[in-house]
Amino acid sequence: METILSAENIDRSYMVGSTGLNVLKDVSLTVYEGETVSIMGESGSGKSTLLHVLGGLDTPKSGKVLFRGRDVYRMSSVRRARFRAENVGFVFQSFHLLPELDIVENVALPSMAKRTGKRTAVERAKQLLDEVGLGDRMKHRPQELSGGEQQRVAIARALMNEPDVIFADEPTGNLDSKTGNKVLHYLFQLVGARRHTLVLVTHSEEVASRCSRELFLKDGVLIDQRLVK
Ligand SMILES: Nc1ncnc2c1ncn2[C@@H]1O[C@H](COP(=O)(O)OP(=O)(O)O)[C@@H](O)[C@H]1O
Ligand SMILES: [Mg+2]
């Protein structure tokens, strides 16, 4: 299996008052192409921080993140922003859609960073919305949709630029379990069909068990790696 993403000896700390809080402690991991990896751990264990560091959103104090061998934090911030737009997609717990845009425009938005032509972008956005079961809601704005539907829009948006890796941070954390399962169904279906790599933070053992590998964080330390399939 080809390595797509690796982290080497990541340390990340926050200054709280005059003392440093070590949130990630010497974290190393490898993600292989086409894998679905879950990250579990108690609240405050550093899961979101790790996801942000892996996705090029948060510079670690020390250590390296390599994406297809490229050192993400040695890029200039402009290059790194471009790298993110082209290579990774994020889905957050709260959907972060823009209220003034309809859902086609929301999904198509990342294509601006790639300078895809507008018509191509709109067609692709509609295709993705179809695939998350929202083909009949294209003209709607986010606030006219339920939470689960909004998260399906966010999934479509994350896939817009055909990223290599999708990062999802507790994507069903704000949803009831039935709605959450439906959202996950679409997420896994789209990721699987396109052989994207998925790194998913979750509190749910059941959700983690859908992934091909489970990682655990405890107080900022990666403690266990268990193969599921
Ligand atoms: N901007 C910040 N400033 C200070 N502390 C932070 C900041 N962001 C996160 N933390 C702290 O870092 C720790 C890990 O946070 P986080 O990665 O969000 O954990 P998780 O996602 O596992 O709940 C927590 O103790 C949290 O309070
Ligand atoms: Mg978190």
Coordinates of N, CA and C and ligand atoms in Angstrom, one line a residue, residues 47-49 93 169-170 201, ligand 2:
K47 N -7.9 15.2 19.6 CA -8.3 14.7 18.3 C -8.4 15.8 17.2
S48 N -9.1 16.8 17.6 CA -9.3 17.9 16.6 C -8.0 18.5 16.3
T49 N -7.2 18.7 17.3 CA -5.9 19.3 17.1 C -5.1 18.4 16.1
Q93 N -18.0 19.3 12.6 CA -19.2 18.9 13.4 C -20.3 19.9 13.1
D169 N -14.3 15.7 11.3 CA -14.2 15.9 12.7 C -15.6 15.7 13.4
E170 N -15.8 14.6 13.9 CA -17.1 14.3 14.6 C -18.3 14.8 13.7
V201 N -12.7 11.5 12.9 CA -12.7 11.6 14.3 C -14.1 11.3 14.8
Ligands
MG2 MG -12.7 17.9 18.9

